[in-house]
Structure formats: C-alpha cells, structure tokens
PDB file of C-alpha atoms and ligand atoms in Angstrom:
ATOM      1  CA  UNK A   4      87.861 143.684 124.447  1.00  0.00           C
ATOM      2  CA  UNK A   5      85.676 144.951 121.296  1.00  0.00           C
ATOM      3  CA  UNK A   6      87.485 147.174 119.008  1.00  0.00           C
ATOM      4  CA  UNK A   7      85.519 149.069 116.611  1.00  0.00           C
ATOM      5  CA  UNK A   8      87.457 149.506 113.869  1.00  0.00           C
ATOM      6  CA  UNK A   9      87.792 146.349 110.974  1.00  0.00           C
ATOM      7  CA  UNK A  10      90.352 143.680 112.409  1.00  0.00           C
ATOM      8  CA  UNK A  11      92.648 143.539 109.239  1.00  0.00           C
ATOM      9  CA  UNK A  12      94.142 140.193 110.259  1.00  0.00           C
ATOM     10  CA  UNK A  13      97.457 141.483 107.563  1.00  0.00           C
ATOM     11  CA  UNK A  14      97.917 144.986 108.836  1.00  0.00           C
ATOM     12  CA  UNK A  15      98.296 147.015 111.587  1.00  0.00           C
ATOM     13  CA  UNK A  16      95.069 148.451 113.484  1.00  0.00           C
ATOM     14  CA  UNK A  17      95.182 152.267 115.295  1.00  0.00           C
ATOM     15  CA  UNK A  18      92.261 152.014 117.488  1.00  0.00           C
ATOM     16  CA  UNK A  19      90.787 155.147 118.157  1.00  0.00           C
ATOM     17  CA  UNK A  20      91.514 157.392 121.281  1.00  0.00           C
ATOM     18  CA  UNK A  21      88.641 155.819 123.703  1.00  0.00           C
ATOM     19  CA  UNK A  22      89.830 152.243 123.018  1.00  0.00           C
ATOM     20  CA  UNK A  23      93.672 153.122 123.214  1.00  0.00           C
ATOM     21  CA  UNK A  24      92.498 155.110 126.643  1.00  0.00           C
ATOM     22  CA  UNK A  25      90.993 151.861 128.185  1.00  0.00           C
ATOM     23  CA  UNK A  26      93.523 149.667 127.210  1.00  0.00           C
ATOM     24  CA  UNK A  27      96.878 151.788 128.258  1.00  0.00           C
ATOM     25  CA  UNK A  28      95.729 153.174 131.191  1.00  0.00           C
ATOM     26  CA  UNK A  29      92.250 151.614 131.989  1.00  0.00           C
ATOM     27  CA  UNK A  30      94.208 147.357 131.747  1.00  0.00           C
ATOM     28  CA  UNK A  31      97.507 149.714 132.060  1.00  0.00           C
ATOM     29  CA  UNK A  32      98.864 147.194 128.999  1.00  0.00           C
ATOM     30  CA  UNK A  33     101.853 148.601 127.251  1.00  0.00           C
ATOM     31  CA  UNK A  34     103.749 147.545 123.925  1.00  0.00           C
ATOM     32  CA  UNK A  35     104.025 144.014 124.069  1.00  0.00           C
ATOM     33  CA  UNK A  36     100.825 142.707 125.209  1.00  0.00           C
ATOM     34  CA  UNK A  37      98.090 140.381 124.568  1.00  0.00           C
ATOM     35  CA  UNK A  38      94.385 140.175 124.802  1.00  0.00           C
ATOM     36  CA  UNK A  39      91.776 138.935 122.917  1.00  0.00           C
ATOM     37  CA  UNK A  40      89.937 141.100 120.635  1.00  0.00           C
ATOM     38  CA  UNK A  41      86.427 141.311 118.414  1.00  0.00           C
ATOM     39  CA  UNK A  42      85.046 143.934 115.761  1.00  0.00           C
ATOM     40  CA  UNK A  43      81.156 141.778 115.845  1.00  0.00           C
ATOM     41  CA  UNK A  44      81.752 140.483 112.338  1.00  0.00           C
ATOM     42  CA  UNK A  45      85.502 138.961 112.024  1.00  0.00           C
ATOM     43  CA  UNK A  46      85.446 136.340 114.535  1.00  0.00           C
ATOM     44  CA  UNK A  47      88.342 136.339 118.292  1.00  0.00           C
ATOM     45  CA  UNK A  48      91.403 136.996 117.776  1.00  0.00           C
ATOM     46  CA  UNK A  49      94.482 137.387 120.056  1.00  0.00           C
ATOM     47  CA  UNK A  50      96.080 141.228 119.470  1.00  0.00           C
ATOM     48  CA  UNK A  51      99.488 142.447 120.533  1.00  0.00           C
ATOM     49  CA  UNK A  52      99.986 145.705 121.509  1.00  0.00           C
ATOM     50  CA  UNK A  53     102.821 147.278 118.814  1.00  0.00           C
ATOM     51  CA  UNK A  54     102.866 150.988 119.694  1.00  0.00           C
ATOM     52  CA  UNK A  55     101.588 152.928 122.578  1.00  0.00           C
ATOM     53  CA  UNK A  56     102.178 156.176 122.719  1.00  0.00           C
ATOM     54  CA  UNK A  57     100.281 158.633 125.065  1.00  0.00           C
ATOM     55  CA  UNK A  58      96.577 157.762 124.097  1.00  0.00           C
ATOM     56  CA  UNK A  59      97.508 156.149 120.305  1.00  0.00           C
ATOM     57  CA  UNK A  60      97.649 152.776 120.342  1.00  0.00           C
ATOM     58  CA  UNK A  61      98.545 150.270 117.236  1.00  0.00           C
ATOM     59  CA  UNK A  62      97.633 146.622 117.468  1.00  0.00           C
ATOM     60  CA  UNK A  63      98.571 143.439 115.140  1.00  0.00           C
ATOM     61  CA  UNK A  64      96.111 140.525 114.559  1.00  0.00           C
ATOM     62  CA  UNK A  65      98.928 137.132 115.983  1.00  0.00           C
ATOM     63  CA  UNK A  66      96.530 134.090 116.104  1.00  0.00           C
ATOM     64  CA  UNK A  67      92.751 133.631 114.976  1.00  0.00           C
ATOM     65  CA  UNK A  68      91.500 132.358 117.875  1.00  0.00           C
ATOM     66  CA  UNK A  69      87.084 131.843 117.544  1.00  0.00           C
ATOM     67  CA  UNK A  70      85.218 132.225 114.371  1.00  0.00           C
ATOM     68  CA  UNK A  71      82.224 134.452 113.967  1.00  0.00           C
ATOM     69  CA  UNK A  72      79.339 133.132 115.068  1.00  0.00           C
ATOM     70  CA  UNK A  73      76.049 133.475 113.784  1.00  0.00           C
ATOM     71  CA  UNK A  74      73.141 136.179 115.486  1.00  0.00           C
ATOM     72  CA  UNK A  75      71.014 133.853 116.911  1.00  0.00           C
ATOM     73  CA  UNK A  76      67.424 134.727 115.962  1.00  0.00           C
ATOM     74  CA  UNK A  77      66.420 135.469 119.380  1.00  0.00           C
ATOM     75  CA  UNK A  78      64.934 138.770 119.530  1.00  0.00           C
ATOM     76  CA  UNK A  79      63.614 141.490 122.373  1.00  0.00           C
ATOM     77  CA  UNK A  80      61.152 144.057 122.054  1.00  0.00           C
ATOM     78  CA  UNK A  81      60.649 146.379 125.359  1.00  0.00           C
ATOM     79  CA  UNK A  82      59.185 149.272 126.548  1.00  0.00           C
ATOM     80  CA  UNK A  83      61.860 151.529 127.643  1.00  0.00           C
ATOM     81  CA  UNK A  84      62.654 151.378 131.034  1.00  0.00           C
ATOM     82  CA  UNK A  85      63.977 154.369 133.681  1.00  0.00           C
ATOM     83  CA  UNK A  86      68.406 154.239 132.735  1.00  0.00           C
ATOM     84  CA  UNK A  87      69.574 151.453 135.475  1.00  0.00           C
ATOM     85  CA  UNK A  88      66.878 148.782 135.117  1.00  0.00           C
ATOM     86  CA  UNK A  89      67.623 150.239 131.065  1.00  0.00           C
ATOM     87  CA  UNK A  90      70.953 149.478 131.477  1.00  0.00           C
ATOM     88  CA  UNK A  91      70.562 146.445 132.982  1.00  0.00           C
ATOM     89  CA  UNK A  92      67.987 144.713 131.184  1.00  0.00           C
ATOM     90  CA  UNK A  93      70.252 145.520 128.101  1.00  0.00           C
ATOM     91  CA  UNK A  94      73.128 143.674 129.760  1.00  0.00           C
ATOM     92  CA  UNK A  95      70.935 140.547 130.001  1.00  0.00           C
ATOM     93  CA  UNK A  96      69.102 140.209 126.867  1.00  0.00           C
ATOM     94  CA  UNK A  97      73.008 140.087 125.184  1.00  0.00           C
ATOM     95  CA  UNK A  98      73.913 137.361 127.928  1.00  0.00           C
ATOM     96  CA  UNK A  99      70.612 135.721 126.742  1.00  0.00           C
ATOM     97  CA  UNK A 100      71.793 135.387 122.996  1.00  0.00           C
ATOM     98  CA  UNK A 101      69.326 138.320 122.192  1.00  0.00           C
ATOM     99  CA  UNK A 102      70.972 139.476 118.331  1.00  0.00           C
ATOM    100  CA  UNK A 103      67.981 142.641 118.388  1.00  0.00           C
ATOM    101  CA  UNK A 104      66.575 145.133 120.940  1.00  0.00           C
ATOM    102  CA  UNK A 105      63.480 146.468 119.791  1.00  0.00           C
ATOM    103  CA  UNK A 106      62.166 149.464 121.965  1.00  0.00           C
ATOM    104  CA  UNK A 107      58.701 150.205 122.071  1.00  0.00           C
ATOM    105  CA  UNK A 108      56.743 153.301 122.719  1.00  0.00           C
ATOM    106  CA  UNK A 109      53.843 152.057 125.074  1.00  0.00           C
ATOM    107  CA  UNK A 110      51.009 153.929 125.907  1.00  0.00           C
ATOM    108  CA  UNK A 111      52.287 153.629 129.707  1.00  0.00           C
ATOM    109  CA  UNK A 112      56.031 154.375 128.320  1.00  0.00           C
ATOM    110  CA  UNK A 113      57.476 156.225 131.304  1.00  0.00           C
ATOM    111  CA  UNK A 114      60.687 156.877 129.863  1.00  0.00           C
ATOM    112  CA  UNK A 115      60.910 160.572 127.785  1.00  0.00           C
ATOM    113  CA  UNK A 116      64.030 159.599 125.895  1.00  0.00           C
ATOM    114  CA  UNK A 117      66.391 156.426 124.897  1.00  0.00           C
ATOM    115  CA  UNK A 118      70.371 157.103 124.829  1.00  0.00           C
ATOM    116  CA  UNK A 119      71.272 154.931 121.817  1.00  0.00           C
ATOM    117  CA  UNK A 120      74.745 154.898 122.286  1.00  0.00           C
ATOM    118  CA  UNK A 121      74.490 154.426 125.996  1.00  0.00           C
ATOM    119  CA  UNK A 122      72.681 151.073 125.192  1.00  0.00           C
ATOM    120  CA  UNK A 123      75.416 150.219 122.391  1.00  0.00           C
ATOM    121  CA  UNK A 124      78.235 150.701 125.553  1.00  0.00           C
ATOM    122  CA  UNK A 125      75.650 148.182 128.003  1.00  0.00           C
ATOM    123  CA  UNK A 126      75.799 145.738 124.584  1.00  0.00           C
ATOM    124  CA  UNK A 127      79.728 145.818 124.189  1.00  0.00           C
ATOM    125  CA  UNK A 128      80.294 145.192 127.879  1.00  0.00           C
ATOM    126  CA  UNK A 129      77.863 142.861 128.059  1.00  0.00           C
ATOM    127  CA  UNK A 130      79.426 141.033 125.138  1.00  0.00           C
ATOM    128  CA  UNK A 131      82.682 141.584 126.285  1.00  0.00           C
ATOM    129  CA  UNK A 132      81.954 139.851 129.800  1.00  0.00           C
ATOM    130  CA  UNK A 133      80.001 137.339 128.496  1.00  0.00           C
ATOM    131  CA  UNK A 134      81.928 136.425 124.673  1.00  0.00           C
ATOM    132  CA  UNK A 135      79.028 136.922 122.722  1.00  0.00           C
ATOM    133  CA  UNK A 136      81.062 137.945 119.182  1.00  0.00           C
ATOM    134  CA  UNK A 137      78.079 139.739 117.491  1.00  0.00           C
ATOM    135  CA  UNK A 138      76.853 142.853 118.753  1.00  0.00           C
ATOM    136  CA  UNK A 139      73.087 142.842 118.732  1.00  0.00           C
ATOM    137  CA  UNK A 140      71.282 145.486 116.485  1.00  0.00           C
ATOM    138  CA  UNK A 141      69.975 148.076 118.462  1.00  0.00           C
ATOM    139  CA  UNK A 142      66.792 149.920 116.824  1.00  0.00           C
ATOM    140  CA  UNK A 143      65.114 152.919 116.802  1.00  0.00           C
ATOM    141  CA  UNK A 144      62.285 152.726 119.671  1.00  0.00           C
ATOM    142  CA  UNK A 145      59.020 152.300 117.416  1.00  0.00           C
ATOM    143  CA  UNK A 146      55.647 153.118 118.675  1.00  0.00           C
ATOM    144  CA  UNK A 147      53.268 150.657 119.309  1.00  0.00           C
ATOM    145  CA  UNK A 148      51.185 150.310 116.595  1.00  0.00           C
ATOM    146  CA  UNK A 149      54.269 151.166 114.218  1.00  0.00           C
ATOM    147  CA  UNK A 150      56.463 147.816 115.780  1.00  0.00           C
ATOM    148  CA  UNK A 151      53.324 145.846 115.338  1.00  0.00           C
ATOM    149  CA  UNK A 152      52.030 146.765 111.913  1.00  0.00           C
ATOM    150  CA  UNK A 153      55.193 146.207 111.046  1.00  0.00           C
ATOM    151  CA  UNK A 154      56.127 142.642 112.435  1.00  0.00           C
ATOM    152  CA  UNK A 155      57.884 139.914 110.443  1.00  0.00           C
ATOM    153  CA  UNK A 156      54.889 137.750 109.845  1.00  0.00           C
ATOM    154  CA  UNK A 157      57.124 134.941 109.889  1.00  0.00           C
ATOM    155  CA  UNK A 158      58.603 135.475 113.125  1.00  0.00           C
ATOM    156  CA  UNK A 159      56.443 134.595 116.625  1.00  0.00           C
ATOM    157  CA  UNK A 160      55.887 137.270 118.782  1.00  0.00           C
ATOM    158  CA  UNK A 161      55.839 135.982 122.390  1.00  0.00           C
ATOM    159  CA  UNK A 162      53.867 138.262 124.479  1.00  0.00           C
ATOM    160  CA  UNK A 163      55.008 138.122 128.293  1.00  0.00           C
ATOM    161  CA  UNK A 164      51.032 138.698 129.757  1.00  0.00           C
ATOM    162  CA  UNK A 165      51.303 138.805 133.455  1.00  0.00           C
ATOM    163  CA  UNK A 166      47.201 138.347 132.753  1.00  0.00           C
ATOM    164  CA  UNK A 167      47.750 134.839 130.315  1.00  0.00           C
ATOM    165  CA  UNK A 168      45.904 132.130 131.038  1.00  0.00           C
ATOM    166  CA  UNK A 169      48.054 129.699 129.489  1.00  0.00           C
ATOM    167  CA  UNK A 170      47.994 126.360 130.366  1.00  0.00           C
ATOM    168  CA  UNK A 171      51.683 125.378 129.970  1.00  0.00           C
ATOM    169  CA  UNK A 172      54.307 128.773 129.301  1.00  0.00           C
ATOM    170  CA  UNK A 173      57.188 126.098 128.211  1.00  0.00           C
ATOM    171  CA  UNK A 174      54.345 124.075 125.487  1.00  0.00           C
ATOM    172  CA  UNK A 175      53.673 126.813 124.398  1.00  0.00           C
ATOM    173  CA  UNK A 176      57.029 127.750 123.924  1.00  0.00           C
ATOM    174  CA  UNK A 177      57.876 124.275 122.883  1.00  0.00           C
ATOM    175  CA  UNK A 178      54.963 124.557 120.091  1.00  0.00           C
ATOM    176  CA  UNK A 179      57.483 127.471 118.861  1.00  0.00           C
ATOM    177  CA  UNK A 180      60.750 125.405 118.191  1.00  0.00           C
ATOM    178  CA  UNK A 181      62.850 126.617 114.735  1.00  0.00           C
ATOM    179  CA  UNK A 182      60.437 129.171 114.695  1.00  0.00           C
ATOM    180  CA  UNK A 183      62.800 132.574 115.024  1.00  0.00           C
ATOM    181  CA  UNK A 184      61.130 134.418 118.167  1.00  0.00           C
ATOM    182  CA  UNK A 185      60.480 138.131 119.402  1.00  0.00           C
ATOM    183  CA  UNK A 186      59.895 138.611 123.310  1.00  0.00           C
ATOM    184  CA  UNK A 187      57.542 141.429 124.413  1.00  0.00           C
ATOM    185  CA  UNK A 188      57.889 142.547 127.668  1.00  0.00           C
ATOM    186  CA  UNK A 189      55.698 146.207 128.536  1.00  0.00           C
ATOM    187  CA  UNK A 190      56.565 148.893 130.453  1.00  0.00           C
ATOM    188  CA  UNK A 191      56.508 149.428 134.442  1.00  0.00           C
ATOM    189  CA  UNK A 192      52.533 150.080 134.356  1.00  0.00           C
ATOM    190  CA  UNK A 193      52.315 147.122 131.506  1.00  0.00           C
ATOM    191  CA  UNK A 194      50.001 147.233 128.758  1.00  0.00           C
ATOM    192  CA  UNK A 195      46.962 149.302 128.196  1.00  0.00           C
ATOM    193  CA  UNK A 196      43.580 147.448 127.919  1.00  0.00           C
ATOM    194  CA  UNK A 197      43.630 148.102 123.836  1.00  0.00           C
ATOM    195  CA  UNK A 198      47.155 147.063 123.560  1.00  0.00           C
ATOM    196  CA  UNK A 199      46.906 143.745 125.213  1.00  0.00           C
ATOM    197  CA  UNK A 200      43.713 143.477 123.150  1.00  0.00           C
ATOM    198  CA  UNK A 201      45.080 144.323 120.279  1.00  0.00           C
ATOM    199  CA  UNK A 202      48.092 141.724 120.540  1.00  0.00           C
ATOM    200  CA  UNK A 203      45.666 139.042 121.711  1.00  0.00           C
ATOM    201  CA  UNK A 204      43.512 139.376 118.291  1.00  0.00           C
ATOM    202  CA  UNK A 205      46.810 139.000 116.536  1.00  0.00           C
ATOM    203  CA  UNK A 206      47.442 135.721 114.936  1.00  0.00           C
ATOM    204  CA  UNK A 207      51.118 135.432 114.921  1.00  0.00           C
ATOM    205  CA  UNK A 208      51.187 136.285 118.781  1.00  0.00           C
ATOM    206  CA  UNK A 209      52.081 133.657 121.717  1.00  0.00           C
ATOM    207  CA  UNK A 210      50.894 135.485 125.067  1.00  0.00           C
ATOM    208  CA  UNK A 211      52.235 133.056 128.274  1.00  0.00           C
ATOM    209  CA  UNK A 212      52.520 134.105 131.664  1.00  0.00           C
ATOM    210  CA  UNK A 213      56.299 133.354 133.197  1.00  0.00           C
ATOM    211  CA  UNK A 214      53.989 132.688 136.837  1.00  0.00           C
ATOM    212  CA  UNK A 215      51.882 133.971 139.413  1.00  0.00           C
ATOM    213  CA  UNK A 216      53.834 137.157 140.670  1.00  0.00           C
ATOM    214  CA  UNK A 217      53.661 140.278 138.795  1.00  0.00           C
ATOM    215  CA  UNK A 218      57.757 140.793 137.989  1.00  0.00           C
ATOM    216  CA  UNK A 219      59.626 143.996 136.944  1.00  0.00           C
ATOM    217  CA  UNK A 220      59.830 144.152 133.730  1.00  0.00           C
ATOM    218  CA  UNK A 221      63.322 143.942 133.722  1.00  0.00           C
ATOM    219  CA  UNK A 222      62.869 140.946 135.683  1.00  0.00           C
ATOM    220  CA  UNK A 223      60.656 139.000 133.261  1.00  0.00           C
ATOM    221  CA  UNK A 224      62.944 140.124 130.774  1.00  0.00           C
ATOM    222  CA  UNK A 225      65.674 138.154 132.455  1.00  0.00           C
ATOM    223  CA  UNK A 226      63.265 135.390 132.765  1.00  0.00           C
ATOM    224  CA  UNK A 227      61.583 135.123 129.151  1.00  0.00           C
ATOM    225  CA  UNK A 228      65.003 134.824 127.400  1.00  0.00           C
ATOM    226  CA  UNK A 229      66.574 132.588 129.791  1.00  0.00           C
ATOM    227  CA  UNK A 230      63.456 130.181 129.044  1.00  0.00           C
ATOM    228  CA  UNK A 231      63.667 131.325 124.242  1.00  0.00           C
ATOM    229  CA  UNK A 232      67.582 130.353 125.304  1.00  0.00           C
ATOM    230  CA  UNK A 233      66.909 127.390 126.370  1.00  0.00           C
ATOM    231  CA  UNK A 234      63.691 126.652 124.504  1.00  0.00           C
ATOM    232  CA  UNK A 235      64.033 128.129 120.623  1.00  0.00           C
ATOM    233  CA  UNK A 236      67.909 129.143 121.435  1.00  0.00           C
ATOM    234  CA  UNK A 237      69.548 128.472 117.969  1.00  0.00           C
ATOM    235  CA  UNK A 238      72.261 127.294 119.869  1.00  0.00           C
ATOM    236  CA  UNK A 239      72.487 123.771 120.232  1.00  0.00           C
TER     237      UNK A 239
HETATM  238  N1  LIG B 305      50.392 145.844 134.656  1.00  0.00           N
HETATM  239  C1  LIG B 305      51.225 145.426 136.044  1.00  0.00           C
HETATM  240  C2  LIG B 305      50.601 145.702 137.185  1.00  0.00           C
HETATM  241  O1  LIG B 305      49.271 145.497 137.378  1.00  0.00           O
HETATM  242  O2  LIG B 305      51.616 146.382 138.405  1.00  0.00           O
HETATM  243  C3  LIG B 305      52.335 145.923 135.955  1.00  0.00           C
HETATM  244  C4  LIG B 305      53.200 145.763 134.543  1.00  0.00           C
HETATM  245  S1  LIG B 305      54.746 144.269 135.118  1.00  0.00           S
HETATM  246  C5  LIG B 305      55.932 145.035 136.084  1.00  0.00           C
HETATM  247  C6  LIG B 305      56.029 144.488 133.403  1.00  0.00           C
HETATM  248  C7  LIG B 305      56.144 143.661 132.242  1.00  0.00           C
HETATM  249  O3  LIG B 305      56.532 143.134 133.045  1.00  0.00           O
HETATM  250  C8  LIG B 305      54.326 143.278 132.076  1.00  0.00           C
HETATM  251  O4  LIG B 305      53.710 144.214 131.040  1.00  0.00           O
HETATM  252  C9  LIG B 305      54.917 141.975 131.887  1.00  0.00           C
HETATM  253  O5  LIG B 305      55.254 142.170 129.788  1.00  0.00           O
HETATM  254  C10 LIG B 305      55.567 141.293 132.348  1.00  0.00           C
HETATM  255  N2  LIG B 305      55.451 140.869 133.634  1.00  0.00           N
HETATM  256  C11 LIG B 305      55.565 141.050 134.472  1.00  0.00           C
HETATM  257  N3  LIG B 305      55.352 139.472 135.601  1.00  0.00           N
HETATM  258  C12 LIG B 305      54.950 139.146 134.372  1.00  0.00           C
HETATM  259  C13 LIG B 305      54.334 137.636 134.207  1.00  0.00           C
HETATM  260  N4  LIG B 305      54.012 137.635 135.657  1.00  0.00           N
HETATM  261  N5  LIG B 305      54.014 136.905 133.205  1.00  0.00           N
HETATM  262  C14 LIG B 305      54.229 137.118 132.026  1.00  0.00           C
HETATM  263  N6  LIG B 305      54.413 138.969 132.189  1.00  0.00           N
HETATM  264  C15 LIG B 305      55.083 139.347 133.416  1.00  0.00           C
END
C-alpha cells in the first residue's frame, strides 16, 4: 500500500484522510493489523496500525522487507488518449517498468485536457499491484516540437511507426542494448506526415514496426514496452 507521507522508521506516521479511509474502511483493517507499505523512496516496509479512529490512522514501521529499487531507464512518451484507454495505458506502462511518463500533444491528438491526478492515481494502483517501489515521474504535457527539441540526445527514441520498413524490430532494439530508451506512441489518428518526417530525420530516433497490423495506441504501448522490458530493461 502506497503511503504519500515519508516513511520514518523511528516514529509513528499519521496517514492522510484518504489513506486512513482506505485502510480502515475499504480494507477494513483495525489496530494491530500489519500490512506492507512503500512511499516511493524508502524501500518496502512491514507496518502496523497503532491507532485507528473514525478517519484517522497512525502506523509504525516494524521491519524493512525490501531495499528501494532504482527507477529503470525506460521512459514512455505518448499522445494522450480518451480517459479509459489512458487509464489502462498508464497502468500497463507502470507494470512494464516505465519510470517516466511524458504526454506529447501531436497534431492529431484528440484529447482536450489530461487529468494529472488521475494519471498519478492509476500509476499508484498499478505500482501497488505489481510491486514496483518507485512511482513513475509523470511530466506535464508538451507539444510535439518542444518534445523533440528538448529530447536528451544521449537517449534513444524508439518511434513506433506502423509504416516502418525496419527489417527486424528485435535487431533494432538489440542495437540499443545498454542505452536509455524512450518509447514513443502516436494518437489514435496517428502521427501527421510532417511529424513522421521530422522523427525520421533525427539521428536519435529508432523507428520500429510492431508487426503488419495497425494496433490501437494502448495495445501498441503494451507491445513496445513489453519488448523494451525484456531487451533493454535494466532489471537483470
Ligand atoms: N495511423 C494509424 C492508421 O492509419 O489508422 C493509426 C495510428 S495507431 C491507432 C496509434 C499508434 O500506435 C501509432 O501512432 C503508432 O505509434 C502505434 N502503432 C500501431 N500499430 C503499430 C504497428 N504495427 N507498429 C508500430 N507502431 C504501431
């Protein structure tokens, strides 16, 4: 269970109302109950509820269970999608080890605005489910041109291009072994011709095809992040 307050091994930690409600009323835990918790920076701890009131809860850490894991080098840049698909995509990106989520506003992006709190809530839920101890950094949306302009040239940008004529995506990814990689997925309407030409003109861009069928953006996200997770993912 993620706790927003910094975990202090030597003291009692008062949870915020939302967490107290979740522990006491949703999970129906009571005083003396133990659970595993993390705050995103201090590793994983076993904790015990030492005080439970109507909507107030204080815990104490009893045992360190896992050391903090370093964030992976895998970043995920994506054109925002409509809410349900975006929720799904954020959760899958966390499960696949993405340590940074960068929304990119492209010409055909059809989403008026992005709920950062909702993205964070989905990231926390996915981290709790899959045992990730570092929450991904969720960046503010940037426009496509600004994204490319500011891109860290030491990284490789894996451009998921349904029109790529790359012989073998696996060879292309194998050539990136040891590099920090950002995956880029377009909107449901795809990248515009100009955006695609701009991407293909950059030396740090590595276009890959994910196969002959056109996937929905959230499907393509799982496909490419699963590939990155088992090829360049620095968890081994
Ligand atoms: N332009 C597509 C069309 O003509 O229908 C639609 C884009 S697709 C729904 C959304 C995004 O998923 C694309 O921009 C691309 O990043 C990714 N994608 C989908 N299928 C892919 C494939 N086979 N290979 C690589 N990327 C793919």
